[in-house]
Amino acid sequence: MNIILGICGSIASYKAATLVRLLVKSGAAVKVVMTPDATHFITPLTLSTLSKNPVLVEYANAQTGEWNNHVELALWADYLVIAPASANTLAKMANGLCDNLLTAVYLSAKCPVYVAPAMDLDMWKHASTQANVGRLQSYGNILIRPGYGELASGLTGEGRMAEPEEIAALLDGEIRKKLPLSGKKALVSAGPTYEAIDPVRFIGNHSSGKMGYAIAAELLRNGAEVTLVSGPVSITAEPGIKVVRVTSAAEMLEQMSAHFPAADITIMNAAVADYRPATVAGHKIKKNDEEFSIPLVKTTDILANLGQLERGNRLLIGFALETEHEEENAIKKIRKKNLDFIVLNSLQDEGAGFKGDQNKITIIDRELNKVTYGLKSKQEVAHDILIKILEVMA
């Protein structure tokens, strides 16, 4: 997402540093355009460091003669945000004046434009300012209303620029509305399960959870509301993902079953134990005998259990990790577990597997359409899975 942040001459310009940081942290590419007066309040160096892009102030570089093309800048932007917007710049925008680079970019913009005014109480309340704001709104520009509080003049009232966190949250909400999974709820499982033998020992596996966490992050980035049911792992989920932590297969079954009815998309990526000890010792088992055996009983097949439930148009996606007869076994799982498609991993592929950062998959759907992908990062694999989800939903 490309965002131009316009900054005008105002004491509130210091807030722009935090706003840039929040926008970049959210994944946006940010370019800052300042009015000449804005440079008296905050330095271009600060903003270029935070945005990781040169800050533009003038139409052209006086030393090189290089032109800062306002038309190209406006076409590059998905959003133009002017924060703080001074009374002077609001008047120029409302009346089509462009005596600096920022107002020229504004007049060239085809993207949504947000203005966050910042000025003293009397300036904000003045009839001319209110008329200019009304005219800008009639052009389709979106007003981020100033807040109430103590102002630089010492007065108390309306005129404070909205806080950077408010502006970033507003933009995030507007951006997410346009994402392909906006309004959809996704449920993802990840990681291993641990099945207790006694208070200190368990049966487990080598799953790191990296693939499931990457899928959850990809779904979130594309607008979904994501719940991640995670077995014991050492990684952290992206901010915005609701994480439900579990340990055993029984706990994962309980949580997946509880969240499944509300989910539009369910992806069962966790490496759930197929068996658990029939009984769990209350104390640590002593190593007295040369041989030791543990009776095991089957755990509930969570994916098959979910596949038997009524789900309408909601998607159910499984994973299969196979070491032999890979495709044959994967196809059996599609039919047996009533899946929309399955993601097949093979431990035969060098570089792919549980603990690494790469994976190699084949996606097979219920019509037995098959696509095999090369070895990729788990983030890229998550994107390939997203593309298939969007294809099936369409």
Protein backbone atom coordinates (compact mmCIF):
# COMPACT_ATOMS: atom_id res chain seq x y z
CA MET A 1 0.00 0.00 0.00
CA ASN A 2 1.47 3.34 -1.07
CA ILE A 3 0.78 6.37 1.13
CA ILE A 4 1.88 9.97 0.64
CA LEU A 5 1.94 11.86 3.93
CA GLY A 6 1.68 15.62 3.47
CA ILE A 7 2.95 17.76 6.34
CA CYS A 8 2.15 21.46 6.76
CA GLY A 9 3.61 24.18 8.98
CA SER A 10 2.14 23.48 12.41
CA ILE A 11 3.41 22.71 15.89
CA ALA A 12 1.53 19.40 15.46
CA SER A 13 4.12 18.42 12.83
CA TYR A 14 6.06 16.63 15.57
CA LYS A 15 3.29 14.01 15.60
CA ALA A 16 4.13 13.15 11.98
CA ALA A 17 7.18 11.18 13.10
CA THR A 18 4.98 8.78 15.08
CA LEU A 19 2.47 8.58 12.24
CA VAL A 20 5.16 7.67 9.72
CA ARG A 21 6.48 4.98 12.03
CA LEU A 22 3.02 3.48 12.53
CA LEU A 23 2.26 3.46 8.79
CA VAL A 24 5.59 1.83 7.93
CA LYS A 25 5.09 -0.72 10.71
CA SER A 26 1.70 -1.61 9.22
CA GLY A 27 3.44 -2.53 5.95
CA ALA A 28 2.77 0.65 3.95
CA ALA A 29 5.31 2.30 1.65
CA VAL A 30 5.40 5.94 2.77
CA LYS A 31 6.67 9.02 0.97
CA VAL A 32 6.62 12.35 2.80
CA VAL A 33 5.92 15.66 1.06
CA MET A 34 6.41 18.78 3.23
CA THR A 35 5.55 22.41 2.72
CA PRO A 36 8.56 24.70 3.17
CA ASP A 37 7.14 26.04 6.45
CA ALA A 38 6.80 22.50 7.84
CA THR A 39 10.60 22.12 7.81
CA HIS A 40 10.80 24.72 10.60
CA PHE A 41 8.95 22.36 12.94
CA ILE A 42 10.43 18.93 12.09
CA THR A 43 13.43 18.03 9.96
CA PRO A 44 13.24 16.15 6.66
CA LEU A 45 16.13 14.02 7.95
CA THR A 46 13.97 12.63 10.76
CA LEU A 47 11.13 11.78 8.41
CA SER A 48 13.32 10.31 5.67
CA THR A 49 14.99 8.05 8.24
CA LEU A 50 11.63 6.80 9.49
CA SER A 51 9.99 6.47 6.06
CA LYS A 52 13.09 5.01 4.36
CA ASN A 53 12.42 7.38 1.43
CA PRO A 54 13.71 10.84 0.51
CA VAL A 55 11.51 13.65 1.82
CA LEU A 56 10.31 16.05 -0.88
CA VAL A 57 9.82 19.76 -0.28
CA GLU A 58 10.53 21.68 -3.49
CA TYR A 59 9.40 21.21 -7.09
CA ALA A 60 13.02 20.68 -8.11
CA ASN A 61 16.44 20.05 -6.63
CA ALA A 62 18.24 23.42 -6.84
CA GLN A 63 21.66 21.76 -7.21
CA THR A 64 20.83 19.15 -9.86
CA GLY A 65 17.74 20.65 -11.47
CA GLU A 66 16.01 17.29 -11.05
CA TRP A 67 12.20 17.65 -11.08
CA ASN A 68 10.01 16.12 -8.39
CA ASN A 69 7.19 15.06 -10.67
CA HIS A 70 3.96 15.82 -8.80
CA VAL A 71 1.86 13.90 -11.33
CA GLU A 72 3.91 10.71 -10.93
CA LEU A 73 3.81 11.09 -7.15
CA ALA A 74 0.02 11.42 -7.18
CA LEU A 75 -0.36 8.37 -9.44
CA TRP A 76 1.96 6.34 -7.20
CA ALA A 77 -0.19 6.95 -4.11
CA ASP A 78 -3.05 4.72 -3.04
CA TYR A 79 -3.85 7.26 -0.30
CA LEU A 80 -2.91 10.90 0.30
CA VAL A 81 -2.97 11.91 3.96
CA ILE A 82 -2.31 15.53 4.96
CA ALA A 83 -1.56 15.61 8.67
CA PRO A 84 -1.23 18.17 10.05
CA ALA A 85 -3.26 20.26 7.60
CA SER A 86 -2.89 23.97 8.40
CA ALA A 87 -5.60 26.57 7.82
CA ASN A 88 -3.43 28.04 5.07
CA THR A 89 -3.11 24.75 3.18
CA LEU A 90 -6.80 23.93 3.62
CA ALA A 91 -7.62 27.28 1.99
CA LYS A 92 -5.27 26.59 -0.91
CA MET A 93 -6.69 23.09 -1.45
CA ALA A 94 -10.29 24.33 -1.32
CA ASN A 95 -9.62 27.03 -3.89
CA GLY A 96 -7.33 25.20 -6.29
CA LEU A 97 -4.12 27.10 -5.48
CA CYS A 98 -0.85 25.20 -5.87
CA ASP A 99 2.16 27.30 -5.00
CA ASN A 100 4.08 24.39 -3.49
CA LEU A 101 4.76 20.72 -4.23
CA LEU A 102 2.21 19.39 -1.72
CA THR A 103 -0.74 21.33 -3.15
CA ALA A 104 0.34 20.36 -6.68
CA VAL A 105 0.32 16.69 -5.65
CA TYR A 106 -3.12 17.20 -4.10
CA LEU A 107 -4.57 18.68 -7.32
CA SER A 108 -3.15 15.73 -9.29
CA ALA A 109 -4.36 13.03 -6.90
CA LYS A 110 -6.89 10.43 -8.06
CA CYS A 111 -6.71 8.45 -4.81
CA PRO A 112 -8.68 9.00 -1.58
CA VAL A 113 -7.52 12.13 0.25
CA TYR A 114 -7.64 12.46 4.06
CA VAL A 115 -7.07 15.77 5.85
CA ALA A 116 -6.32 16.06 9.58
CA PRO A 117 -6.52 19.77 10.47
CA ALA A 118 -4.40 21.29 13.23
CA MET A 119 -4.73 24.92 14.30
CA ASP A 120 -5.81 27.19 17.12
CA LEU A 121 -9.40 27.24 18.34
CA ASP A 122 -10.41 30.57 16.78
CA MET A 123 -8.79 29.69 13.45
CA TRP A 124 -10.66 26.38 13.36
CA LYS A 125 -13.99 27.99 14.28
CA HIS A 126 -13.61 30.84 11.76
CA ALA A 127 -16.31 30.85 9.09
CA SER A 128 -13.76 30.84 6.26
CA THR A 129 -12.02 27.72 7.61
CA GLN A 130 -15.34 25.92 8.07
CA ALA A 131 -16.36 26.92 4.53
CA ASN A 132 -13.07 25.57 3.17
CA VAL A 133 -13.51 22.31 5.05
CA GLY A 134 -17.05 21.98 3.72
CA ARG A 135 -15.84 22.59 0.18
CA LEU A 136 -13.10 19.97 0.52
CA GLN A 137 -15.64 17.44 1.77
CA SER A 138 -17.87 18.27 -1.20
CA TYR A 139 -14.90 17.28 -3.42
CA GLY A 140 -14.93 13.86 -1.77
CA ASN A 141 -12.01 14.51 0.60
CA ILE A 142 -12.31 12.82 4.00
CA LEU A 143 -12.05 14.92 7.14
CA ILE A 144 -10.29 13.52 10.22
CA ARG A 145 -11.77 15.88 12.78
CA PRO A 146 -9.44 17.66 15.19
CA GLY A 147 -9.69 16.79 18.84
CA TYR A 148 -10.50 18.83 21.93
CA GLY A 149 -7.79 19.83 24.39
CA GLU A 150 -5.12 22.32 25.36
CA LEU A 151 -3.72 24.18 22.34
CA ALA A 152 -0.32 25.79 21.71
CA SER A 153 -1.80 29.26 22.34
CA GLY A 154 -2.88 28.26 25.81
CA LEU A 155 -6.55 28.10 24.86
CA THR A 156 -8.53 24.93 25.42
CA GLY A 157 -10.90 23.71 22.73
CA GLU A 158 -11.16 22.03 19.35
CA GLY A 159 -8.20 22.23 16.99
CA ARG A 160 -5.70 19.57 18.11
CA MET A 161 -4.65 17.24 15.31
CA ALA A 162 -6.03 13.73 15.77
CA GLU A 163 -3.52 11.45 17.43
CA PRO A 164 -1.28 9.40 15.11
CA GLU A 165 -2.74 6.16 16.49
CA GLU A 166 -6.26 7.31 15.58
CA ILE A 167 -5.21 8.26 12.05
CA ALA A 168 -3.32 5.00 11.51
CA ALA A 169 -6.27 2.95 12.81
CA LEU A 170 -8.71 4.82 10.55
CA LEU A 171 -6.52 4.21 7.50
CA ASP A 172 -6.04 0.57 8.42
CA GLY A 173 -9.81 0.12 8.68
CA GLU A 174 -10.42 1.79 5.32
CA ILE A 175 -7.66 -0.19 3.63
CA ARG A 176 -8.87 -3.49 5.07
CA LYS A 177 -12.38 -2.88 3.67
CA LYS A 178 -10.90 -3.14 0.17
CA LEU A 179 -8.88 -6.31 0.78
CA PRO A 180 -10.08 -9.57 -0.81
CA LEU A 181 -10.92 -11.28 2.49
CA SER A 182 -12.53 -8.26 4.14
CA GLY A 183 -15.47 -9.36 6.28
CA LYS A 184 -14.31 -12.99 6.33
CA LYS A 185 -13.37 -14.95 9.43
CA ALA A 186 -10.54 -17.45 9.25
CA LEU A 187 -9.60 -20.24 11.65
CA VAL A 188 -6.08 -21.72 11.45
CA SER A 189 -4.40 -24.41 13.53
CA ALA A 190 -0.63 -24.59 13.88
CA GLY A 191 2.18 -26.32 15.69
CA PRO A 192 2.38 -29.70 17.42
CA THR A 193 0.36 -31.22 20.22
CA TYR A 194 1.97 -32.70 23.33
CA GLU A 195 0.34 -35.78 24.85
CA ALA A 196 1.33 -36.24 28.49
CA ILE A 197 2.91 -39.47 29.69
CA ASP A 198 3.52 -38.19 33.21
CA PRO A 199 4.01 -34.70 34.70
CA VAL A 200 7.38 -34.23 32.93
CA ARG A 201 7.26 -36.35 29.75
CA PHE A 202 5.11 -36.24 26.65
CA ILE A 203 4.67 -37.62 23.15
CA GLY A 204 5.20 -34.88 20.56
CA ASN A 205 6.62 -34.08 17.15
CA HIS A 206 9.01 -31.65 15.45
CA SER A 207 6.44 -29.15 14.14
CA SER A 208 7.68 -25.57 14.59
CA GLY A 209 4.36 -23.91 13.73
CA LYS A 210 6.07 -21.68 11.14
CA MET A 211 3.82 -22.72 8.26
CA GLY A 212 0.57 -22.20 10.17
CA TYR A 213 1.72 -18.86 11.54
CA ALA A 214 2.71 -17.73 8.03
CA ILE A 215 -0.75 -18.70 6.72
CA ALA A 216 -2.46 -16.82 9.56
CA ALA A 217 -0.38 -13.71 8.80
CA GLU A 218 -1.17 -13.90 5.07
CA LEU A 219 -4.90 -14.17 5.74
CA LEU A 220 -4.72 -11.21 8.14
CA ARG A 221 -2.84 -9.08 5.58
CA ASN A 222 -5.61 -9.77 3.09
CA GLY A 223 -8.40 -8.58 5.34
CA ALA A 224 -9.56 -11.64 7.27
CA GLU A 225 -10.30 -11.70 10.97
CA VAL A 226 -8.01 -14.53 12.06
CA THR A 227 -8.16 -16.92 15.01
CA LEU A 228 -5.05 -19.09 15.40
CA VAL A 229 -5.29 -22.20 17.56
CA SER A 230 -1.67 -22.96 18.36
CA GLY A 231 0.09 -25.87 19.97
CA PRO A 232 3.31 -25.26 21.96
CA VAL A 233 5.70 -23.20 19.77
CA SER A 234 8.37 -20.56 20.34
CA ILE A 235 7.27 -18.08 17.66
CA THR A 236 5.04 -15.02 17.94
CA ALA A 237 1.96 -14.28 15.85
CA GLU A 238 1.47 -11.06 13.91
CA PRO A 239 -0.30 -8.32 15.87
CA GLY A 240 -4.03 -8.48 15.14
CA ILE A 241 -4.26 -12.28 15.16
CA LYS A 242 -6.28 -13.79 18.00
CA VAL A 243 -4.15 -16.63 19.40
CA VAL A 244 -5.69 -19.48 21.40
CA ARG A 245 -2.97 -21.62 22.97
CA VAL A 246 -3.47 -25.33 23.57
CA THR A 247 -1.25 -28.27 24.45
CA SER A 248 -3.01 -31.56 23.74
CA ALA A 249 -5.03 -32.96 20.86
CA ALA A 250 -8.12 -32.94 23.07
CA GLU A 251 -7.66 -29.23 23.79
CA MET A 252 -7.13 -28.47 20.11
CA LEU A 253 -10.29 -30.42 19.22
CA GLU A 254 -12.26 -28.42 21.78
CA GLN A 255 -11.04 -25.04 20.53
CA MET A 256 -11.29 -25.84 16.80
CA SER A 257 -14.83 -27.14 17.31
CA ALA A 258 -15.78 -24.04 19.30
CA HIS A 259 -14.53 -21.57 16.67
CA PHE A 260 -15.42 -23.55 13.54
CA PRO A 261 -19.11 -22.54 13.26
CA ALA A 262 -18.19 -18.85 12.87
CA ALA A 263 -15.32 -19.38 10.41
CA ASP A 264 -15.66 -18.78 6.66
CA ILE A 265 -12.26 -20.39 6.07
CA THR A 266 -10.74 -23.16 8.22
CA ILE A 267 -7.20 -24.40 7.63
CA MET A 268 -6.01 -27.38 9.65
CA ASN A 269 -2.22 -27.10 9.55
CA ALA A 270 -1.35 -28.38 13.04
CA ALA A 271 0.58 -31.62 13.42
CA VAL A 272 -1.83 -33.30 15.82
CA ALA A 273 -0.78 -36.49 17.58
CA ASP A 274 -2.57 -39.55 16.23
CA TYR A 275 -2.24 -41.38 19.56
CA ARG A 276 -2.05 -40.48 23.23
CA PRO A 277 -1.23 -42.52 26.35
CA ALA A 278 -4.25 -44.44 27.62
CA THR A 279 -3.50 -43.19 31.12
CA VAL A 280 -1.32 -40.38 32.44
CA ALA A 281 0.82 -41.18 35.44
CA GLY A 282 0.29 -38.88 38.39
CA HIS A 283 4.01 -38.92 39.28
CA LYS A 284 7.23 -39.08 37.28
CA ILE A 285 7.74 -42.66 36.09
CA LYS A 286 10.99 -44.12 37.44
CA LYS A 287 13.35 -45.92 35.08
CA ASN A 288 13.38 -49.22 36.97
CA ASP A 289 12.96 -51.74 34.16
CA GLU A 290 15.08 -52.47 31.09
CA GLU A 291 11.97 -52.26 28.94
CA PHE A 292 9.00 -49.96 29.27
CA SER A 293 5.80 -49.87 27.25
CA ILE A 294 2.97 -47.34 27.14
CA PRO A 295 -0.51 -48.38 25.97
CA LEU A 296 -1.75 -45.81 23.43
CA VAL A 297 -5.24 -44.93 22.28
CA LYS A 298 -6.28 -43.04 19.18
CA THR A 299 -7.01 -39.33 19.37
CA THR A 300 -10.02 -37.86 17.58
CA ASP A 301 -9.30 -36.90 13.96
CA ILE A 302 -10.08 -33.20 14.25
CA LEU A 303 -10.18 -32.50 10.51
CA ALA A 304 -12.45 -35.46 9.77
CA ASN A 305 -14.67 -34.39 12.65
CA LEU A 306 -15.01 -30.87 11.25
CA GLY A 307 -15.60 -32.25 7.76
CA GLN A 308 -18.75 -34.02 8.91
CA LEU A 309 -20.35 -30.80 10.18
CA GLU A 310 -22.76 -28.69 8.14
CA ARG A 311 -20.81 -25.77 6.70
CA GLY A 312 -22.60 -24.40 3.61
CA ASN A 313 -20.17 -22.41 1.46
CA ARG A 314 -17.47 -22.23 4.10
CA LEU A 315 -14.06 -23.62 3.12
CA LEU A 316 -12.27 -26.48 4.87
CA ILE A 317 -8.62 -27.04 3.97
CA GLY A 318 -6.28 -29.72 5.23
CA PHE A 319 -2.58 -30.55 5.15
CA ALA A 320 -1.02 -33.92 4.48
CA LEU A 321 2.57 -34.77 5.36
CA GLU A 322 3.43 -38.02 3.62
CA THR A 323 6.57 -40.11 3.17
CA GLU A 324 5.22 -42.59 0.59
CA HIS A 325 2.34 -42.81 -1.92
CA GLU A 326 1.96 -39.09 -1.29
CA GLU A 327 -0.69 -38.12 -3.84
CA GLU A 328 -2.71 -41.28 -3.40
CA ASN A 329 -2.91 -40.77 0.34
CA ALA A 330 -3.69 -37.06 -0.02
CA ILE A 331 -6.58 -37.75 -2.40
CA LYS A 332 -8.01 -40.28 0.05
CA LYS A 333 -7.97 -37.59 2.75
CA ILE A 334 -9.82 -35.11 0.54
CA ARG A 335 -12.69 -37.57 0.12
CA LYS A 336 -12.66 -39.07 3.60
CA LYS A 337 -12.52 -35.69 5.38
CA ASN A 338 -14.75 -33.76 2.95
CA LEU A 339 -12.15 -31.09 2.12
CA ASP A 340 -12.26 -28.33 -0.47
CA PHE A 341 -8.55 -28.85 -1.09
CA ILE A 342 -5.50 -30.34 0.55
CA VAL A 343 -1.92 -29.07 0.78
CA LEU A 344 0.53 -31.94 0.38
CA ASN A 345 4.01 -31.81 1.93
CA SER A 346 6.60 -34.46 1.35
CA LEU A 347 9.53 -35.14 3.65
CA GLN A 348 11.35 -36.46 0.58
CA ASP A 349 12.04 -32.89 -0.62
CA GLU A 350 15.39 -31.56 0.56
CA GLY A 351 15.10 -28.17 2.27
CA ALA A 352 11.42 -28.61 3.13
CA GLY A 353 10.06 -29.83 6.39
CA PHE A 354 9.06 -29.01 9.93
CA LYS A 355 11.76 -26.79 11.35
CA GLY A 356 13.05 -24.97 8.28
CA ASP A 357 11.93 -21.70 6.73
CA GLN A 358 11.07 -23.27 3.37
CA ASN A 359 8.45 -25.65 2.10
CA LYS A 360 7.52 -27.42 -1.10
CA ILE A 361 3.85 -28.19 -1.65
CA THR A 362 1.33 -29.64 -4.04
CA ILE A 363 -2.27 -28.41 -3.86
CA ILE A 364 -5.00 -30.86 -4.88
CA ASP A 365 -8.68 -29.85 -4.86
CA ARG A 366 -11.84 -31.93 -4.68
CA GLU A 367 -12.04 -32.05 -8.52
CA LEU A 368 -8.48 -33.47 -8.39
CA ASN A 369 -6.96 -30.43 -10.07
CA LYS A 370 -3.32 -30.44 -9.04
CA VAL A 371 -0.63 -27.74 -8.92
CA THR A 372 2.90 -28.47 -7.75
CA TYR A 373 5.09 -25.59 -6.60
CA GLY A 374 8.85 -25.32 -6.27
CA LEU A 375 10.75 -24.91 -3.02
CA LYS A 376 9.78 -21.52 -1.55
CA SER A 377 9.84 -19.62 1.72
CA LYS A 378 6.91 -20.42 3.97
CA GLN A 379 5.64 -16.86 3.48
CA GLU A 380 5.54 -17.43 -0.30
CA VAL A 381 3.85 -20.79 0.21
CA ALA A 382 1.21 -19.06 2.36
CA HIS A 383 0.58 -16.64 -0.52
CA ASP A 384 0.14 -19.54 -2.96
CA ILE A 385 -2.43 -21.06 -0.59
CA LEU A 386 -4.21 -17.68 -0.41
CA ILE A 387 -4.44 -17.54 -4.21
CA LYS A 388 -6.07 -20.98 -4.22
CA ILE A 389 -8.52 -19.89 -1.50
CA LEU A 390 -9.55 -16.86 -3.55
CA GLU A 391 -9.92 -19.06 -6.64
CA VAL A 392 -12.20 -21.52 -4.85
CA MET A 393 -14.24 -18.71 -3.27
CA ALA A 394 -14.76 -17.12 -6.66
